[in-house]
């Protein structure tokens, strides 16, 4: 691993840190925004979810473009979109304007996340690939955690609009970092073979302290009219792994957003104070940071697929134990940190698994659609949980149902066939 490779990974981590802040900033400022415009709970709920809708759209619609125009190019374009959305939100005059700009920000973030994880994985060697992807996912959790502290400092002195300005300026500054330190994907250069690709590829190989190529290697035979990339990840050879990967993302992100959306409110209803609920949420995010890093380190020594199954099944067990532990606050905090550790580690492992499933020509498309399916789960699970609570379900049944969903995701991951069945 050369200095250039590590610097590329660092830039990808920074992208994820800003993305975590940009997406969750609405949660941090929701009370102030609601007070200024006298929003109802349903209106505020829409503002909280519309950024996730944008992320799903960005993952599903923009990520496949990275396989056509380049992953670095798409990241630059999405940074412009996300920063414009954040800065525009600071100037919004009503909830409708803010909602539209939050969706714009989410679209940019969704495109960035899929592409940055692909580049980080491609510039890491086989031993450190799991850690590189885990660092990226941990960056999102770091941004989400630090965002709360930054929001408290800025909002108390300058109001909620200053928080959006901070995120917009920080996102815009990363455009320079990407231009200066983030190279284009090696696999994209090898696959697309645009004019000057050999020279660009050799420049990157020299920076990586690898021998230069005299000519582009032979490419595998491809159809004269290749199918659209979404159809290519659903071909008979990839369909099974694609559907199983989608199931893994959907269940893991469903569990994560169910826990983060509903647990603080349910804890208060169980008799805890609002401050205690917030403390639990902080520990959940901190546990997520460590969980992704631990998974990445373990993946350097053990098979990722086995680790990922273990992470998901452990998450299911912790969810089943959560409600009985509410009466013991210290145990509740410990479970919060552990749930954050294992559920975030599961998401990080799924990114790495998806990168192993797909050949380079459709890798960004495959990862983007997997993340998009996860975002659909993140939208559906809080709504389903609310409906079940309104219909008379108690929290214990709800957490047991979440445990069953996560277990199903672990079984899906176990059924993925790697690596011999994957075309390269």
mmCIF file of C-alpha atoms in Angstrom:
data_model
loop_
_atom_site.group_PDB
_atom_site.id
_atom_site.type_symbol
_atom_site.label_atom_id
_atom_site.label_comp_id
_atom_site.label_asym_id
_atom_site.label_seq_id
_atom_site.Cartn_x
_atom_site.Cartn_y
_atom_site.Cartn_z
ATOM 1 C CA UNK A 1 0.000 0.000 0.000
ATOM 2 C CA UNK A 2 1.642 3.226 -1.172
ATOM 3 C CA UNK A 3 1.119 6.728 0.209
ATOM 4 C CA UNK A 4 -1.044 7.563 -2.806
ATOM 5 C CA UNK A 5 -3.333 4.618 -2.101
ATOM 6 C CA UNK A 6 -3.788 5.599 1.538
ATOM 7 C CA UNK A 7 -4.398 9.251 0.633
ATOM 8 C CA UNK A 8 -7.137 8.206 -1.797
ATOM 9 C CA UNK A 9 -8.792 6.206 0.992
ATOM 10 C CA UNK A 10 -8.508 9.178 3.381
ATOM 11 C CA UNK A 11 -10.309 11.439 0.888
ATOM 12 C CA UNK A 12 -13.071 8.833 0.555
ATOM 13 C CA UNK A 13 -13.406 8.712 4.356
ATOM 14 C CA UNK A 14 -13.683 12.518 4.477
ATOM 15 C CA UNK A 15 -16.417 12.360 1.855
ATOM 16 C CA UNK A 16 -18.354 9.995 4.079
ATOM 17 C CA UNK A 17 -17.822 12.184 7.163
ATOM 18 C CA UNK A 18 -19.367 15.183 5.400
ATOM 19 C CA UNK A 19 -22.134 12.999 4.014
ATOM 20 C CA UNK A 20 -23.049 11.793 7.520
ATOM 21 C CA UNK A 21 -23.278 15.400 8.664
ATOM 22 C CA UNK A 22 -25.202 16.610 5.607
ATOM 23 C CA UNK A 23 -27.888 13.914 5.841
ATOM 24 C CA UNK A 24 -28.468 14.016 9.613
ATOM 25 C CA UNK A 25 -28.290 17.810 9.964
ATOM 26 C CA UNK A 26 -32.092 17.938 9.650
ATOM 27 C CA UNK A 27 -32.435 15.796 12.767
ATOM 28 C CA UNK A 28 -30.180 18.121 14.729
ATOM 29 C CA UNK A 29 -32.025 21.280 13.667
ATOM 30 C CA UNK A 30 -35.560 19.878 13.572
ATOM 31 C CA UNK A 31 -36.734 21.522 16.806
ATOM 32 C CA UNK A 32 -35.550 24.991 15.773
ATOM 33 C CA UNK A 33 -36.989 24.655 12.248
ATOM 34 C CA UNK A 34 -40.309 23.439 13.631
ATOM 35 C CA UNK A 35 -40.508 26.360 16.058
ATOM 36 C CA UNK A 36 -39.727 28.972 13.388
ATOM 37 C CA UNK A 37 -42.396 27.777 10.942
ATOM 38 C CA UNK A 38 -44.856 26.199 13.442
ATOM 39 C CA UNK A 39 -44.714 22.808 11.741
ATOM 40 C CA UNK A 40 -46.921 19.891 12.652
ATOM 41 C CA UNK A 41 -45.432 16.499 13.526
ATOM 42 C CA UNK A 42 -46.357 15.096 10.109
ATOM 43 C CA UNK A 43 -44.741 18.036 8.300
ATOM 44 C CA UNK A 44 -41.576 17.656 10.351
ATOM 45 C CA UNK A 45 -41.593 13.917 9.672
ATOM 46 C CA UNK A 46 -41.588 14.592 5.940
ATOM 47 C CA UNK A 47 -38.617 16.935 6.305
ATOM 48 C CA UNK A 48 -36.749 14.281 8.258
ATOM 49 C CA UNK A 49 -37.379 11.590 5.644
ATOM 50 C CA UNK A 50 -37.012 13.519 2.396
ATOM 51 C CA UNK A 51 -33.205 13.488 2.591
ATOM 52 C CA UNK A 52 -33.300 9.685 2.765
ATOM 53 C CA UNK A 53 -35.597 9.645 -0.257
ATOM 54 C CA UNK A 54 -32.978 11.700 -2.091
ATOM 55 C CA UNK A 55 -30.241 9.274 -1.024
ATOM 56 C CA UNK A 56 -32.217 6.352 -2.421
ATOM 57 C CA UNK A 57 -32.720 8.199 -5.710
ATOM 58 C CA UNK A 58 -29.042 9.111 -5.888
ATOM 59 C CA UNK A 59 -27.952 5.534 -5.239
ATOM 60 C CA UNK A 60 -30.374 4.037 -7.759
ATOM 61 C CA UNK A 61 -30.209 6.646 -10.537
ATOM 62 C CA UNK A 62 -26.822 8.382 -10.297
ATOM 63 C CA UNK A 63 -24.524 5.559 -9.174
ATOM 64 C CA UNK A 64 -24.900 3.621 -12.465
ATOM 65 C CA UNK A 65 -23.624 6.731 -14.281
ATOM 66 C CA UNK A 66 -20.263 6.241 -12.556
ATOM 67 C CA UNK A 67 -19.663 3.172 -14.733
ATOM 68 C CA UNK A 68 -20.163 5.398 -17.801
ATOM 69 C CA UNK A 69 -18.528 8.768 -17.005
ATOM 70 C CA UNK A 70 -16.093 7.754 -14.262
ATOM 71 C CA UNK A 71 -16.399 7.425 -10.512
ATOM 72 C CA UNK A 72 -14.257 10.464 -9.709
ATOM 73 C CA UNK A 73 -16.217 12.576 -12.201
ATOM 74 C CA UNK A 74 -19.524 11.569 -10.647
ATOM 75 C CA UNK A 75 -18.233 12.339 -7.143
ATOM 76 C CA UNK A 76 -17.253 15.860 -8.245
ATOM 77 C CA UNK A 77 -20.672 16.448 -9.800
ATOM 78 C CA UNK A 78 -22.458 15.122 -6.715
ATOM 79 C CA UNK A 79 -20.361 17.325 -4.416
ATOM 80 C CA UNK A 80 -21.570 20.348 -6.368
ATOM 81 C CA UNK A 81 -25.168 19.126 -6.043
ATOM 82 C CA UNK A 82 -24.899 18.389 -2.305
ATOM 83 C CA UNK A 83 -23.167 21.670 -1.436
ATOM 84 C CA UNK A 84 -25.734 23.634 -3.458
ATOM 85 C CA UNK A 85 -28.528 21.846 -1.587
ATOM 86 C CA UNK A 86 -26.994 22.620 1.813
ATOM 87 C CA UNK A 87 -26.294 26.293 1.063
ATOM 88 C CA UNK A 88 -29.712 26.718 -0.528
ATOM 89 C CA UNK A 89 -31.354 25.200 2.561
ATOM 90 C CA UNK A 90 -29.827 27.972 4.668
ATOM 91 C CA UNK A 91 -31.736 30.501 2.519
ATOM 92 C CA UNK A 92 -35.057 28.629 2.357
ATOM 93 C CA UNK A 93 -38.142 30.626 3.306
ATOM 94 C CA UNK A 94 -40.616 27.850 4.024
ATOM 95 C CA UNK A 95 -40.860 24.107 4.626
ATOM 96 C CA UNK A 96 -41.549 23.291 0.960
ATOM 97 C CA UNK A 97 -38.360 24.997 -0.199
ATOM 98 C CA UNK A 98 -36.368 23.323 2.570
ATOM 99 C CA UNK A 99 -37.824 19.922 1.690
ATOM 100 C CA UNK A 100 -36.922 20.236 -1.993
ATOM 101 C CA UNK A 101 -33.380 21.309 -1.126
ATOM 102 C CA UNK A 102 -33.030 18.464 1.368
ATOM 103 C CA UNK A 103 -33.959 16.032 -1.396
ATOM 104 C CA UNK A 104 -31.351 17.651 -3.667
ATOM 105 C CA UNK A 105 -28.728 17.201 -0.957
ATOM 106 C CA UNK A 106 -29.731 13.565 -0.495
ATOM 107 C CA UNK A 107 -29.430 12.881 -4.228
ATOM 108 C CA UNK A 108 -25.869 14.205 -4.196
ATOM 109 C CA UNK A 109 -24.956 12.214 -1.103
ATOM 110 C CA UNK A 110 -26.432 9.002 -2.536
ATOM 111 C CA UNK A 111 -24.262 9.308 -5.639
ATOM 112 C CA UNK A 112 -21.148 10.041 -3.585
ATOM 113 C CA UNK A 113 -21.485 7.126 -1.159
ATOM 114 C CA UNK A 114 -21.620 4.356 -3.767
ATOM 115 C CA UNK A 115 -18.748 5.766 -5.841
ATOM 116 C CA UNK A 116 -16.423 6.628 -2.949
ATOM 117 C CA UNK A 117 -16.712 3.139 -1.478
ATOM 118 C CA UNK A 118 -15.895 1.611 -4.870
ATOM 119 C CA UNK A 119 -12.768 3.771 -5.289
ATOM 120 C CA UNK A 120 -11.593 3.098 -1.731
ATOM 121 C CA UNK A 121 -11.957 -0.643 -2.264
ATOM 122 C CA UNK A 122 -10.179 -0.570 -5.640
ATOM 123 C CA UNK A 123 -7.132 1.281 -4.280
ATOM 124 C CA UNK A 124 -6.805 -1.036 -1.284
ATOM 125 C CA UNK A 125 -4.996 -4.309 -1.757
ATOM 126 C CA UNK A 126 -6.677 -7.606 -0.938
ATOM 127 C CA UNK A 127 -5.541 -7.645 2.685
ATOM 128 C CA UNK A 128 -6.726 -4.124 3.547
ATOM 129 C CA UNK A 129 -9.851 -3.877 1.368
ATOM 130 C CA UNK A 130 -12.256 -4.752 4.163
ATOM 131 C CA UNK A 131 -10.659 -2.146 6.436
ATOM 132 C CA UNK A 132 -10.784 0.510 3.704
ATOM 133 C CA UNK A 133 -14.524 0.040 3.186
ATOM 134 C CA UNK A 134 -15.111 -0.142 6.943
ATOM 135 C CA UNK A 135 -13.275 3.161 7.408
ATOM 136 C CA UNK A 136 -15.602 4.709 4.840
ATOM 137 C CA UNK A 137 -18.714 3.515 6.637
ATOM 138 C CA UNK A 138 -17.211 4.603 9.967
ATOM 139 C CA UNK A 139 -16.695 8.054 8.441
ATOM 140 C CA UNK A 140 -20.452 8.384 7.999
ATOM 141 C CA UNK A 141 -20.982 7.548 11.685
ATOM 142 C CA UNK A 142 -18.244 10.002 12.711
ATOM 143 C CA UNK A 143 -19.946 12.759 10.727
ATOM 144 C CA UNK A 144 -23.297 11.897 12.288
ATOM 145 C CA UNK A 145 -21.834 11.986 15.809
ATOM 146 C CA UNK A 146 -19.709 15.115 15.416
ATOM 147 C CA UNK A 147 -22.589 16.877 13.711
ATOM 148 C CA UNK A 148 -24.543 16.946 16.956
ATOM 149 C CA UNK A 149 -21.730 18.746 18.785
ATOM 150 C CA UNK A 150 -21.198 21.228 15.933
ATOM 151 C CA UNK A 151 -24.919 21.914 15.715
ATOM 152 C CA UNK A 152 -25.188 22.681 19.419
ATOM 153 C CA UNK A 153 -22.328 25.178 19.161
ATOM 154 C CA UNK A 154 -23.533 26.947 16.001
ATOM 155 C CA UNK A 155 -27.261 26.836 16.613
ATOM 156 C CA UNK A 156 -27.051 28.371 20.067
ATOM 157 C CA UNK A 157 -25.092 31.376 18.801
ATOM 158 C CA UNK A 158 -26.153 31.852 15.158
ATOM 159 C CA UNK A 159 -29.348 29.883 14.590
ATOM 160 C CA UNK A 160 -30.151 26.758 12.607
ATOM 161 C CA UNK A 161 -29.294 28.289 9.219
ATOM 162 C CA UNK A 162 -25.632 28.574 10.234
ATOM 163 C CA UNK A 163 -25.490 24.799 10.589
ATOM 164 C CA UNK A 164 -26.498 24.344 6.938
ATOM 165 C CA UNK A 165 -23.957 26.962 5.856
ATOM 166 C CA UNK A 166 -21.238 25.051 7.720
ATOM 167 C CA UNK A 167 -22.178 21.800 5.987
ATOM 168 C CA UNK A 168 -22.441 23.456 2.567
ATOM 169 C CA UNK A 169 -19.046 25.145 2.824
ATOM 170 C CA UNK A 170 -17.400 21.965 4.136
ATOM 171 C CA UNK A 171 -18.866 19.956 1.270
ATOM 172 C CA UNK A 172 -17.696 22.516 -1.287
ATOM 173 C CA UNK A 173 -14.156 22.475 0.138
ATOM 174 C CA UNK A 174 -13.969 18.750 -0.517
ATOM 175 C CA UNK A 175 -14.182 19.473 -4.255
ATOM 176 C CA UNK A 176 -10.583 20.706 -4.010
ATOM 177 C CA UNK A 177 -9.510 17.625 -2.067
ATOM 178 C CA UNK A 178 -11.028 15.338 -4.703
ATOM 179 C CA UNK A 179 -9.381 17.262 -7.550
ATOM 180 C CA UNK A 180 -6.001 17.189 -5.806
ATOM 181 C CA UNK A 181 -5.810 13.777 -4.107
ATOM 182 C CA UNK A 182 -8.521 11.427 -5.413
ATOM 183 C CA UNK A 183 -7.568 9.522 -8.588
ATOM 184 C CA UNK A 184 -9.963 7.968 -11.063
ATOM 185 C CA UNK A 185 -10.872 4.330 -10.607
ATOM 186 C CA UNK A 186 -8.280 1.931 -12.054
ATOM 187 C CA UNK A 187 -10.975 -0.506 -13.118
ATOM 188 C CA UNK A 188 -12.867 2.269 -14.894
ATOM 189 C CA UNK A 189 -9.754 3.219 -16.891
ATOM 190 C CA UNK A 190 -9.172 -0.422 -17.818
ATOM 191 C CA UNK A 191 -12.797 -0.972 -18.788
ATOM 192 C CA UNK A 192 -13.668 2.217 -20.694
ATOM 193 C CA UNK A 193 -10.259 2.704 -22.430
ATOM 194 C CA UNK A 194 -10.918 6.325 -23.354
ATOM 195 C CA UNK A 195 -8.202 8.327 -25.224
ATOM 196 C CA UNK A 196 -5.196 8.790 -22.971
ATOM 197 C CA UNK A 197 -6.328 6.004 -20.614
ATOM 198 C CA UNK A 198 -2.973 4.170 -20.850
ATOM 199 C CA UNK A 199 -1.028 7.301 -19.882
ATOM 200 C CA UNK A 200 -3.348 8.026 -16.960
ATOM 201 C CA UNK A 201 -3.190 4.398 -15.854
ATOM 202 C CA UNK A 202 0.602 4.306 -15.953
ATOM 203 C CA UNK A 203 0.809 7.546 -13.990
ATOM 204 C CA UNK A 204 -1.301 5.969 -11.256
ATOM 205 C CA UNK A 205 0.705 2.725 -11.318
ATOM 206 C CA UNK A 206 3.968 4.648 -10.885
ATOM 207 C CA UNK A 207 2.481 6.537 -7.920
ATOM 208 C CA UNK A 208 1.498 3.158 -6.464
ATOM 209 C CA UNK A 209 5.089 1.940 -7.007
ATOM 210 C CA UNK A 210 3.926 -0.633 -9.538
ATOM 211 C CA UNK A 211 5.451 -1.337 -12.974
ATOM 212 C CA UNK A 212 3.984 0.607 -15.928
ATOM 213 C CA UNK A 213 2.157 -1.147 -18.762
ATOM 214 C CA UNK A 214 3.406 -1.115 -22.349
ATOM 215 C CA UNK A 215 -0.138 -1.521 -23.651
ATOM 216 C CA UNK A 216 -3.634 -2.022 -22.348
ATOM 217 C CA UNK A 217 -4.302 -5.653 -21.400
ATOM 218 C CA UNK A 218 -6.688 -7.653 -23.510
ATOM 219 C CA UNK A 219 -10.262 -7.119 -22.471
ATOM 220 C CA UNK A 220 -12.662 -10.069 -22.186
ATOM 221 C CA UNK A 221 -15.070 -10.623 -25.045
ATOM 222 C CA UNK A 222 -18.197 -8.478 -24.688
ATOM 223 C CA UNK A 223 -21.404 -8.374 -26.708
ATOM 224 C CA UNK A 224 -21.510 -5.911 -29.601
ATOM 225 C CA UNK A 225 -24.460 -4.193 -27.913
ATOM 226 C CA UNK A 226 -24.022 -4.645 -24.154
ATOM 227 C CA UNK A 227 -27.180 -4.689 -22.086
ATOM 228 C CA UNK A 228 -27.969 -1.797 -19.735
ATOM 229 C CA UNK A 229 -26.024 -2.173 -16.509
ATOM 230 C CA UNK A 230 -29.057 -2.797 -14.339
ATOM 231 C CA UNK A 231 -29.935 -5.729 -16.602
ATOM 232 C CA UNK A 232 -26.342 -6.963 -16.452
ATOM 233 C CA UNK A 233 -26.428 -7.296 -12.650
ATOM 234 C CA UNK A 234 -29.594 -9.383 -13.068
ATOM 235 C CA UNK A 235 -28.193 -11.811 -15.635
ATOM 236 C CA UNK A 236 -28.481 -15.507 -14.697
ATOM 237 C CA UNK A 237 -24.877 -15.594 -13.442
ATOM 238 C CA UNK A 238 -25.319 -12.596 -11.135
ATOM 239 C CA UNK A 239 -29.044 -12.607 -10.346
ATOM 240 C CA UNK A 240 -28.839 -14.867 -7.295
ATOM 241 C CA UNK A 241 -26.074 -12.869 -5.625
ATOM 242 C CA UNK A 242 -27.721 -9.574 -6.583
ATOM 243 C CA UNK A 243 -31.050 -10.483 -4.986
ATOM 244 C CA UNK A 244 -29.366 -11.880 -1.871
ATOM 245 C CA UNK A 245 -27.209 -8.751 -1.553
ATOM 246 C CA UNK A 246 -30.310 -6.575 -1.893
ATOM 247 C CA UNK A 247 -31.968 -8.591 0.875
ATOM 248 C CA UNK A 248 -28.923 -8.103 3.104
ATOM 249 C CA UNK A 249 -28.846 -4.336 2.588
ATOM 250 C CA UNK A 250 -32.623 -4.015 3.018
ATOM 251 C CA UNK A 251 -32.741 -5.909 6.316
ATOM 252 C CA UNK A 252 -29.597 -4.325 7.837
ATOM 253 C CA UNK A 253 -30.615 -0.750 7.054
ATOM 254 C CA UNK A 254 -34.217 -1.443 8.076
ATOM 255 C CA UNK A 255 -32.984 -2.507 11.497
ATOM 256 C CA UNK A 256 -30.598 0.432 11.817
ATOM 257 C CA UNK A 257 -33.171 3.098 10.989
ATOM 258 C CA UNK A 258 -35.874 1.439 13.077
ATOM 259 C CA UNK A 259 -33.556 1.550 16.080
ATOM 260 C CA UNK A 260 -32.368 5.122 15.516
ATOM 261 C CA UNK A 261 -35.830 6.495 14.672
ATOM 262 C CA UNK A 262 -37.989 4.940 17.374
ATOM 263 C CA UNK A 263 -35.823 3.914 20.321
ATOM 264 C CA UNK A 264 -35.318 7.389 21.887
ATOM 265 C CA UNK A 265 -39.088 7.989 21.891
ATOM 266 C CA UNK A 266 -39.837 4.522 23.228
ATOM 267 C CA UNK A 267 -37.255 4.985 25.992
ATOM 268 C CA UNK A 268 -38.914 8.216 27.096
ATOM 269 C CA UNK A 269 -42.299 6.478 27.100
ATOM 270 C CA UNK A 270 -40.709 3.761 29.257
ATOM 271 C CA UNK A 271 -39.842 6.381 31.886
ATOM 272 C CA UNK A 272 -36.375 7.644 30.911
ATOM 273 C CA UNK A 273 -35.597 11.335 30.523
ATOM 274 C CA UNK A 274 -35.006 13.001 27.163
ATOM 275 C CA UNK A 275 -31.329 13.493 28.103
ATOM 276 C CA UNK A 276 -30.970 9.774 28.797
ATOM 277 C CA UNK A 277 -32.509 9.007 25.400
ATOM 278 C CA UNK A 278 -29.994 11.315 23.700
ATOM 279 C CA UNK A 279 -27.117 9.703 25.589
ATOM 280 C CA UNK A 280 -28.282 6.318 24.321
ATOM 281 C CA UNK A 281 -28.282 7.651 20.743
ATOM 282 C CA UNK A 282 -24.730 8.985 21.097
ATOM 283 C CA UNK A 283 -23.528 5.599 22.329
ATOM 284 C CA UNK A 284 -25.292 3.920 19.414
ATOM 285 C CA UNK A 285 -23.308 6.043 16.931
ATOM 286 C CA UNK A 286 -20.046 5.644 18.826
ATOM 287 C CA UNK A 287 -20.565 1.904 18.861
ATOM 288 C CA UNK A 288 -21.096 2.107 15.110
ATOM 289 C CA UNK A 289 -17.702 3.748 14.604
ATOM 290 C CA UNK A 290 -15.922 0.979 16.498
ATOM 291 C CA UNK A 291 -18.033 -1.736 14.917
ATOM 292 C CA UNK A 292 -17.026 -0.852 11.380
ATOM 293 C CA UNK A 293 -13.356 -0.544 12.308
ATOM 294 C CA UNK A 294 -13.336 -3.864 14.178
ATOM 295 C CA UNK A 295 -14.990 -5.620 11.240
ATOM 296 C CA UNK A 296 -12.400 -4.171 8.858
ATOM 297 C CA UNK A 297 -9.529 -5.378 11.026
ATOM 298 C CA UNK A 298 -11.053 -8.829 11.467
ATOM 299 C CA UNK A 299 -11.575 -9.064 7.696
ATOM 300 C CA UNK A 300 -7.793 -8.950 7.227
ATOM 301 C CA UNK A 301 -7.576 -12.348 8.956
ATOM 302 C CA UNK A 302 -10.939 -14.073 8.573
ATOM 303 C CA UNK A 303 -13.447 -14.685 5.789
ATOM 304 C CA UNK A 304 -15.701 -11.659 5.438
ATOM 305 C CA UNK A 305 -18.815 -13.681 4.676
ATOM 306 C CA UNK A 306 -18.514 -15.649 7.925
ATOM 307 C CA UNK A 307 -17.871 -12.467 9.907
ATOM 308 C CA UNK A 308 -20.893 -10.800 8.361
ATOM 309 C CA UNK A 309 -23.192 -13.695 9.235
ATOM 310 C CA UNK A 310 -21.896 -13.548 12.810
ATOM 311 C CA UNK A 311 -22.483 -9.787 12.986
ATOM 312 C CA UNK A 312 -26.077 -10.052 11.768
ATOM 313 C CA UNK A 313 -27.008 -12.912 14.095
ATOM 314 C CA UNK A 314 -25.442 -11.096 17.051
ATOM 315 C CA UNK A 315 -27.458 -7.986 16.159
ATOM 316 C CA UNK A 316 -30.627 -10.080 16.165
ATOM 317 C CA UNK A 317 -29.821 -11.487 19.619
ATOM 318 C CA UNK A 318 -29.143 -8.010 21.039
ATOM 319 C CA UNK A 319 -32.425 -6.659 19.649
ATOM 320 C CA UNK A 320 -34.308 -9.513 21.309
ATOM 321 C CA UNK A 321 -32.647 -8.655 24.650
ATOM 322 C CA UNK A 322 -33.215 -4.908 24.400
ATOM 323 C CA UNK A 323 -36.716 -4.464 25.863
ATOM 324 C CA UNK A 324 -36.126 -6.657 28.961
ATOM 325 C CA UNK A 325 -33.045 -4.505 29.729
ATOM 326 C CA UNK A 326 -34.896 -1.155 29.769
ATOM 327 C CA UNK A 327 -35.326 -1.272 33.546
ATOM 328 C CA UNK A 328 -31.539 -1.339 34.095
ATOM 329 C CA UNK A 329 -30.091 1.888 32.680
ATOM 330 C CA UNK A 330 -26.428 0.829 32.704
ATOM 331 C CA UNK A 331 -27.238 -2.392 30.864
ATOM 332 C CA UNK A 332 -29.406 -0.402 28.442
ATOM 333 C CA UNK A 333 -26.477 1.875 27.545
ATOM 334 C CA UNK A 334 -24.189 -1.108 27.054
ATOM 335 C CA UNK A 335 -26.712 -2.759 24.755
ATOM 336 C CA UNK A 336 -27.058 0.486 22.794
ATOM 337 C CA UNK A 337 -23.318 0.602 22.143
ATOM 338 C CA UNK A 338 -23.252 -3.087 21.186
ATOM 339 C CA UNK A 339 -26.249 -2.776 18.855
ATOM 340 C CA UNK A 340 -24.559 0.184 17.162
ATOM 341 C CA UNK A 341 -21.335 -1.802 16.886
ATOM 342 C CA UNK A 342 -22.859 -4.847 15.239
ATOM 343 C CA UNK A 343 -25.552 -3.262 13.062
ATOM 344 C CA UNK A 344 -23.127 -0.674 11.604
ATOM 345 C CA UNK A 345 -20.531 -3.393 11.134
ATOM 346 C CA UNK A 346 -23.117 -5.377 9.200
ATOM 347 C CA UNK A 347 -23.696 -2.472 6.824
ATOM 348 C CA UNK A 348 -19.939 -2.002 6.350
ATOM 349 C CA UNK A 349 -19.510 -5.691 5.606
ATOM 350 C CA UNK A 350 -22.297 -5.577 3.031
ATOM 351 C CA UNK A 351 -20.490 -2.820 1.122
ATOM 352 C CA UNK A 352 -17.378 -4.994 0.944
ATOM 353 C CA UNK A 353 -19.385 -8.082 0.030
ATOM 354 C CA UNK A 354 -21.139 -6.217 -2.798
ATOM 355 C CA UNK A 355 -17.773 -5.100 -4.174
ATOM 356 C CA UNK A 356 -16.711 -8.757 -4.325
ATOM 357 C CA UNK A 357 -19.887 -9.855 -6.105
ATOM 358 C CA UNK A 358 -19.632 -7.692 -9.229
ATOM 359 C CA UNK A 359 -17.069 -7.384 -12.046
ATOM 360 C CA UNK A 360 -15.530 -3.939 -12.525
ATOM 361 C CA UNK A 361 -17.726 -2.932 -15.488
ATOM 362 C CA UNK A 362 -20.875 -2.921 -13.326
ATOM 363 C CA UNK A 363 -19.420 -2.559 -9.824
ATOM 364 C CA UNK A 364 -20.707 0.953 -9.113
ATOM 365 C CA UNK A 365 -24.118 -0.045 -10.486
ATOM 366 C CA UNK A 366 -24.243 -3.126 -8.260
ATOM 367 C CA UNK A 367 -23.156 -1.287 -5.134
ATOM 368 C CA UNK A 368 -25.448 1.651 -5.923
ATOM 369 C CA UNK A 369 -28.514 -0.556 -6.305
ATOM 370 C CA UNK A 370 -27.645 -2.476 -3.160
ATOM 371 C CA UNK A 371 -27.393 0.772 -1.197
ATOM 372 C CA UNK A 372 -30.595 1.977 -2.854
ATOM 373 C CA UNK A 373 -32.450 -1.128 -1.668
ATOM 374 C CA UNK A 374 -31.070 -0.462 1.800
ATOM 375 C CA UNK A 375 -32.368 3.113 1.641
ATOM 376 C CA UNK A 376 -35.813 1.796 0.753
ATOM 377 C CA UNK A 377 -35.613 -0.324 3.884
ATOM 378 C CA UNK A 378 -34.575 2.734 5.896
ATOM 379 C CA UNK A 379 -37.705 4.540 4.689
ATOM 380 C CA UNK A 380 -40.102 1.637 5.158
ATOM 381 C CA UNK A 381 -39.090 0.381 8.608
ATOM 382 C CA UNK A 382 -39.898 3.527 10.671
ATOM 383 C CA UNK A 383 -43.279 3.822 8.936
ATOM 384 C CA UNK A 384 -44.113 0.145 9.480
ATOM 385 C CA UNK A 385 -43.035 0.389 13.123
ATOM 386 C CA UNK A 386 -45.298 3.386 13.666
ATOM 387 C CA UNK A 387 -48.234 1.586 12.105
ATOM 388 C CA UNK A 388 -47.670 -1.511 14.232
ATOM 389 C CA UNK A 389 -47.460 0.580 17.411
ATOM 390 C CA UNK A 390 -50.718 2.348 16.486
ATOM 391 C CA UNK A 391 -52.365 -1.039 15.918
ATOM 392 C CA UNK A 392 -51.527 -2.156 19.462
ATOM 393 C CA UNK A 393 -48.120 -3.809 19.227
ATOM 394 C CA UNK A 394 -45.955 -3.403 22.319
ATOM 395 C CA UNK A 395 -42.229 -2.558 22.011
ATOM 396 C CA UNK A 396 -41.205 -6.087 22.946
ATOM 397 C CA UNK A 397 -42.987 -7.613 19.950
ATOM 398 C CA UNK A 398 -41.585 -4.882 17.715
ATOM 399 C CA UNK A 399 -37.976 -5.584 18.676
ATOM 400 C CA UNK A 400 -38.515 -9.320 18.301
ATOM 401 C CA UNK A 401 -39.876 -8.702 14.797
ATOM 402 C CA UNK A 402 -36.781 -6.611 14.019
ATOM 403 C CA UNK A 403 -34.612 -9.491 15.265
ATOM 404 C CA UNK A 404 -36.386 -11.875 12.898
ATOM 405 C CA UNK A 405 -35.830 -9.493 9.971
ATOM 406 C CA UNK A 406 -32.106 -9.207 10.760
ATOM 407 C CA UNK A 407 -31.814 -12.994 11.057
ATOM 408 C CA UNK A 408 -33.339 -13.339 7.588
ATOM 409 C CA UNK A 409 -30.690 -10.932 6.313
ATOM 410 C CA UNK A 410 -27.950 -13.051 7.866
ATOM 411 C CA UNK A 411 -29.305 -16.146 6.130
ATOM 412 C CA UNK A 412 -29.331 -14.239 2.819
ATOM 413 C CA UNK A 413 -25.683 -13.264 3.279
ATOM 414 C CA UNK A 414 -24.806 -16.876 4.104
ATOM 415 C CA UNK A 415 -26.387 -17.974 0.801
ATOM 416 C CA UNK A 416 -24.248 -15.653 -1.356
ATOM 417 C CA UNK A 417 -21.856 -17.659 -3.529
ATOM 418 C CA UNK A 418 -18.306 -16.319 -3.457
ATOM 419 C CA UNK A 419 -15.988 -16.129 -5.235
ATOM 420 C CA UNK A 420 -15.848 -18.861 -7.851
ATOM 421 C CA UNK A 421 -19.280 -18.193 -9.344
ATOM 422 C CA UNK A 422 -18.563 -14.506 -9.966
ATOM 423 C CA UNK A 423 -17.436 -13.563 -13.503
ATOM 424 C CA UNK A 424 -14.299 -11.439 -13.533
#
